[in-house]
Amino acid sequence: MDYDPVKLLRVLGDSTRLWAAAGQHEVHQEWWLALSGESNVSMNLACCQSANPNVLRDHCLQPMLDLGKPGIIMLGGPGLSTAQTLIDAGWVSVGAMPLMLMTAPPAGRLDVTDVRAISLEELVFARKIIADGFTLDPSSVEAVLPDSVADRTDIDVWGLYEAGQMVSSVTNVREDDIAVVWSMATRRESQGQGYGRRLLEMVLHEQFENGVTGSLLHSSRAGEPLYRNLGYSVVEYLQMWSRPRWILGSA
């Protein structure tokens, strides 16, 4: 696969089928839209890579306004030139976050930690970890990790267990031979002990052994050093835009 930013952003958009609501997920060459309908600002996303402000307005901004829920519009590549459209609409830039890619398994040494794909019955534990790590309400966390993942062959949810209890969880969505990472989280009382790194390290080795040619994720700036250390590199920084009251309300 040609790992250019335009295609990788489309892969990221395709992977949001994990949590986008029915009829609210569109992915095209220059833009994509993934709306969950939840009130969490990070769960209603749009991305514009087009230099045409009409594309941004008609396919990203207007559907977000019609939804009436907090959301974020991301600008990348040529789409950065359309920022004035968002400024005119009263939106503000809330920073930039890296789109990161790994094209070979991590070089880290594996250990014997209990890591496995989890069952439908274990989703409740993964949801608790995700809710705690990302401060999600029960409705949002069920949208992030729906029961339907248990029946999908293109989506896996993994857990790391310590003394029989799930400590960390991560979700992988496979798209075009790329494993896209979503919702990696560790129990609050177990953070800072390397569990997340060990989990992702082992999952990535398994994914590469089973045919993926790369791993993609959209990191926070705080998480960027961890992913760089694992072997990810930055493809580009996506500029994030939202309405001030939505961001202040989520703080």
PDB file of N, CA and C in Angstrom, residues 126-170:
ATOM      1  N   ALA A 126     -13.694  -3.943  29.781  1.00  0.00           N
ATOM      2  CA  ALA A 126     -12.992  -3.020  28.887  1.00  0.00           C
ATOM      3  C   ALA A 126     -13.694  -1.666  28.874  1.00  0.00           C
ATOM      4  N   ARG A 127     -15.019  -1.679  28.879  1.00  0.00           N
ATOM      5  CA  ARG A 127     -15.763  -0.420  28.887  1.00  0.00           C
ATOM      6  C   ARG A 127     -15.474   0.379  30.157  1.00  0.00           C
ATOM      7  N   LYS A 128     -15.372  -0.294  31.268  1.00  0.00           N
ATOM      8  CA  LYS A 128     -15.089   0.404  32.527  1.00  0.00           C
ATOM      9  C   LYS A 128     -13.722   1.085  32.468  1.00  0.00           C
ATOM     10  N   ILE A 129     -12.739   0.378  31.903  1.00  0.00           N
ATOM     11  CA  ILE A 129     -11.397   0.946  31.780  1.00  0.00           C
ATOM     12  C   ILE A 129     -11.412   2.151  30.842  1.00  0.00           C
ATOM     13  N   ILE A 130     -12.112   2.029  29.707  1.00  0.00           N
ATOM     14  CA  ILE A 130     -12.185   3.121  28.738  1.00  0.00           C
ATOM     15  C   ILE A 130     -12.937   4.316  29.320  1.00  0.00           C
ATOM     16  N   ALA A 131     -14.041   4.054  30.002  1.00  0.00           N
ATOM     17  CA  ALA A 131     -14.821   5.137  30.610  1.00  0.00           C
ATOM     18  C   ALA A 131     -13.978   5.919  31.597  1.00  0.00           C
ATOM     19  N   ASP A 132     -13.179   5.207  32.395  1.00  0.00           N
ATOM     20  CA  ASP A 132     -12.326   5.840  33.388  1.00  0.00           C
ATOM     21  C   ASP A 132     -11.204   6.625  32.718  1.00  0.00           C
ATOM     22  N   GLY A 133     -10.585   6.014  31.689  1.00  0.00           N
ATOM     23  CA  GLY A 133      -9.439   6.646  31.045  1.00  0.00           C
ATOM     24  C   GLY A 133      -9.787   7.866  30.213  1.00  0.00           C
ATOM     25  N   PHE A 134     -10.994   7.849  29.600  1.00  0.00           N
ATOM     26  CA  PHE A 134     -11.375   8.941  28.703  1.00  0.00           C
ATOM     27  C   PHE A 134     -12.533   9.773  29.245  1.00  0.00           C
ATOM     28  N   THR A 135     -12.947   9.522  30.474  1.00  0.00           N
ATOM     29  CA  THR A 135     -14.039  10.248  31.120  1.00  0.00           C
ATOM     30  C   THR A 135     -15.289  10.233  30.245  1.00  0.00           C
ATOM     31  N   LEU A 136     -15.754   9.044  29.909  1.00  0.00           N
ATOM     32  CA  LEU A 136     -16.940   8.883  29.080  1.00  0.00           C
ATOM     33  C   LEU A 136     -18.138   8.466  29.926  1.00  0.00           C
ATOM     34  N   ASP A 137     -19.310   8.960  29.555  1.00  0.00           N
ATOM     35  CA  ASP A 137     -20.541   8.531  30.208  1.00  0.00           C
ATOM     36  C   ASP A 137     -20.929   7.147  29.674  1.00  0.00           C
ATOM     37  N   PRO A 138     -21.838   6.434  30.361  1.00  0.00           N
ATOM     38  CA  PRO A 138     -22.180   5.067  29.945  1.00  0.00           C
ATOM     39  C   PRO A 138     -22.655   4.952  28.502  1.00  0.00           C
ATOM     40  N   SER A 139     -23.445   5.906  28.017  1.00  0.00           N
ATOM     41  CA  SER A 139     -23.932   5.847  26.641  1.00  0.00           C
ATOM     42  C   SER A 139     -22.789   5.978  25.640  1.00  0.00           C
ATOM     43  N   SER A 140     -21.866   6.892  25.918  1.00  0.00           N
ATOM     44  CA  SER A 140     -20.736   7.104  25.010  1.00  0.00           C
ATOM     45  C   SER A 140     -19.812   5.903  24.971  1.00  0.00           C
ATOM     46  N   VAL A 141     -19.558   5.297  26.119  1.00  0.00           N
ATOM     47  CA  VAL A 141     -18.627   4.176  26.141  1.00  0.00           C
ATOM     48  C   VAL A 141     -19.225   2.963  25.443  1.00  0.00           C
ATOM     49  N   GLU A 142     -20.543   2.809  25.487  1.00  0.00           N
ATOM     50  CA  GLU A 142     -21.163   1.710  24.745  1.00  0.00           C
ATOM     51  C   GLU A 142     -21.118   1.968  23.250  1.00  0.00           C
ATOM     52  N   ALA A 143     -21.127   3.243  22.858  1.00  0.00           N
ATOM     53  CA  ALA A 143     -20.978   3.573  21.435  1.00  0.00           C
ATOM     54  C   ALA A 143     -19.551   3.325  20.979  1.00  0.00           C
ATOM     55  N   VAL A 144     -18.577   3.645  21.822  1.00  0.00           N
ATOM     56  CA  VAL A 144     -17.167   3.424  21.498  1.00  0.00           C
ATOM     57  C   VAL A 144     -16.870   1.941  21.364  1.00  0.00           C
ATOM     58  N   LEU A 145     -17.499   1.128  22.198  1.00  0.00           N
ATOM     59  CA  LEU A 145     -17.234  -0.307  22.219  1.00  0.00           C
ATOM     60  C   LEU A 145     -18.563  -1.072  22.217  1.00  0.00           C
ATOM     61  N   PRO A 146     -19.219  -1.120  21.063  1.00  0.00           N
ATOM     62  CA  PRO A 146     -20.540  -1.765  21.002  1.00  0.00           C
ATOM     63  C   PRO A 146     -20.440  -3.288  21.066  1.00  0.00           C
ATOM     64  N   ASP A 147     -21.532  -3.930  21.441  1.00  0.00           N
ATOM     65  CA  ASP A 147     -21.573  -5.400  21.490  1.00  0.00           C
ATOM     66  C   ASP A 147     -21.240  -6.020  20.138  1.00  0.00           C
ATOM     67  N   SER A 148     -21.531  -5.297  19.060  1.00  0.00           N
ATOM     68  CA  SER A 148     -21.352  -5.850  17.721  1.00  0.00           C
ATOM     69  C   SER A 148     -19.905  -6.202  17.397  1.00  0.00           C
ATOM     70  N   VAL A 149     -18.937  -5.645  18.158  1.00  0.00           N
ATOM     71  CA  VAL A 149     -17.536  -5.966  17.859  1.00  0.00           C
ATOM     72  C   VAL A 149     -17.253  -7.451  18.064  1.00  0.00           C
ATOM     73  N   ALA A 150     -18.055  -8.095  18.912  1.00  0.00           N
ATOM     74  CA  ALA A 150     -17.825  -9.516  19.187  1.00  0.00           C
ATOM     75  C   ALA A 150     -18.094 -10.382  17.962  1.00  0.00           C
ATOM     76  N   ASP A 151     -18.885  -9.864  17.011  1.00  0.00           N
ATOM     77  CA  ASP A 151     -19.235 -10.632  15.818  1.00  0.00           C
ATOM     78  C   ASP A 151     -18.433 -10.212  14.590  1.00  0.00           C
ATOM     79  N   ARG A 152     -17.503  -9.273  14.756  1.00  0.00           N
ATOM     80  CA  ARG A 152     -16.761  -8.747  13.609  1.00  0.00           C
ATOM     81  C   ARG A 152     -15.432  -9.461  13.448  1.00  0.00           C
ATOM     82  N   THR A 153     -15.060  -9.744  12.207  1.00  0.00           N
ATOM     83  CA  THR A 153     -13.751 -10.343  11.948  1.00  0.00           C
ATOM     84  C   THR A 153     -12.700  -9.284  11.665  1.00  0.00           C
ATOM     85  N   ASP A 154     -13.129  -8.034  11.463  1.00  0.00           N
ATOM     86  CA  ASP A 154     -12.199  -6.950  11.155  1.00  0.00           C
ATOM     87  C   ASP A 154     -11.906  -6.072  12.361  1.00  0.00           C
ATOM     88  N   ILE A 155     -12.491  -6.403  13.508  1.00  0.00           N
ATOM     89  CA  ILE A 155     -12.294  -5.612  14.728  1.00  0.00           C
ATOM     90  C   ILE A 155     -11.978  -6.556  15.876  1.00  0.00           C
ATOM     91  N   ASP A 156     -10.919  -6.242  16.608  1.00  0.00           N
ATOM     92  CA  ASP A 156     -10.543  -7.025  17.786  1.00  0.00           C
ATOM     93  C   ASP A 156     -10.395  -6.102  18.978  1.00  0.00           C
ATOM     94  N   VAL A 157     -10.851  -6.563  20.130  1.00  0.00           N
ATOM     95  CA  VAL A 157     -10.620  -5.860  21.390  1.00  0.00           C
ATOM     96  C   VAL A 157      -9.715  -6.743  22.228  1.00  0.00           C
ATOM     97  N   TRP A 158      -8.622  -6.178  22.713  1.00  0.00           N
ATOM     98  CA  TRP A 158      -7.615  -6.932  23.452  1.00  0.00           C
ATOM     99  C   TRP A 158      -7.538  -6.441  24.889  1.00  0.00           C
ATOM    100  N   GLY A 159      -7.236  -7.349  25.778  1.00  0.00           N
ATOM    101  CA  GLY A 159      -7.046  -6.997  27.175  1.00  0.00           C
ATOM    102  C   GLY A 159      -5.746  -7.544  27.713  1.00  0.00           C
ATOM    103  N   LEU A 160      -5.136  -6.805  28.607  1.00  0.00           N
ATOM    104  CA  LEU A 160      -3.961  -7.266  29.347  1.00  0.00           C
ATOM    105  C   LEU A 160      -4.439  -7.562  30.767  1.00  0.00           C
ATOM    106  N   TYR A 161      -4.097  -8.750  31.244  1.00  0.00           N
ATOM    107  CA  TYR A 161      -4.579  -9.215  32.544  1.00  0.00           C
ATOM    108  C   TYR A 161      -3.424  -9.362  33.531  1.00  0.00           C
ATOM    109  N   GLU A 162      -3.681  -8.975  34.747  1.00  0.00           N
ATOM    110  CA  GLU A 162      -2.731  -9.106  35.839  1.00  0.00           C
ATOM    111  C   GLU A 162      -3.486  -9.700  37.015  1.00  0.00           C
ATOM    112  N   ALA A 163      -3.020 -10.841  37.514  1.00  0.00           N
ATOM    113  CA  ALA A 163      -3.698 -11.536  38.611  1.00  0.00           C
ATOM    114  C   ALA A 163      -5.169 -11.788  38.293  1.00  0.00           C
ATOM    115  N   GLY A 164      -5.441 -12.106  37.022  1.00  0.00           N
ATOM    116  CA  GLY A 164      -6.789 -12.452  36.603  1.00  0.00           C
ATOM    117  C   GLY A 164      -7.713 -11.291  36.330  1.00  0.00           C
ATOM    118  N   GLN A 165      -7.227 -10.047  36.490  1.00  0.00           N
ATOM    119  CA  GLN A 165      -8.053  -8.872  36.258  1.00  0.00           C
ATOM    120  C   GLN A 165      -7.550  -8.101  35.046  1.00  0.00           C
ATOM    121  N   MET A 166      -8.486  -7.588  34.240  1.00  0.00           N
ATOM    122  CA  MET A 166      -8.101  -6.772  33.101  1.00  0.00           C
ATOM    123  C   MET A 166      -7.553  -5.436  33.591  1.00  0.00           C
ATOM    124  N   VAL A 167      -6.357  -5.103  33.123  1.00  0.00           N
ATOM    125  CA  VAL A 167      -5.687  -3.871  33.551  1.00  0.00           C
ATOM    126  C   VAL A 167      -5.694  -2.835  32.429  1.00  0.00           C
ATOM    127  N   SER A 168      -5.488  -3.301  31.189  1.00  0.00           N
ATOM    128  CA  SER A 168      -5.455  -2.412  30.033  1.00  0.00           C
ATOM    129  C   SER A 168      -6.287  -3.003  28.911  1.00  0.00           C
ATOM    130  N   SER A 169      -6.748  -2.119  28.023  1.00  0.00           N
ATOM    131  CA  SER A 169      -7.548  -2.558  26.885  1.00  0.00           C
ATOM    132  C   SER A 169      -7.202  -1.711  25.667  1.00  0.00           C
ATOM    133  N   VAL A 170      -7.306  -2.325  24.477  1.00  0.00           N
ATOM    134  CA  VAL A 170      -7.091  -1.595  23.229  1.00  0.00           C
ATOM    135  C   VAL A 170      -7.951  -2.239  22.148  1.00  0.00           C
TER     136      VAL A 170
END
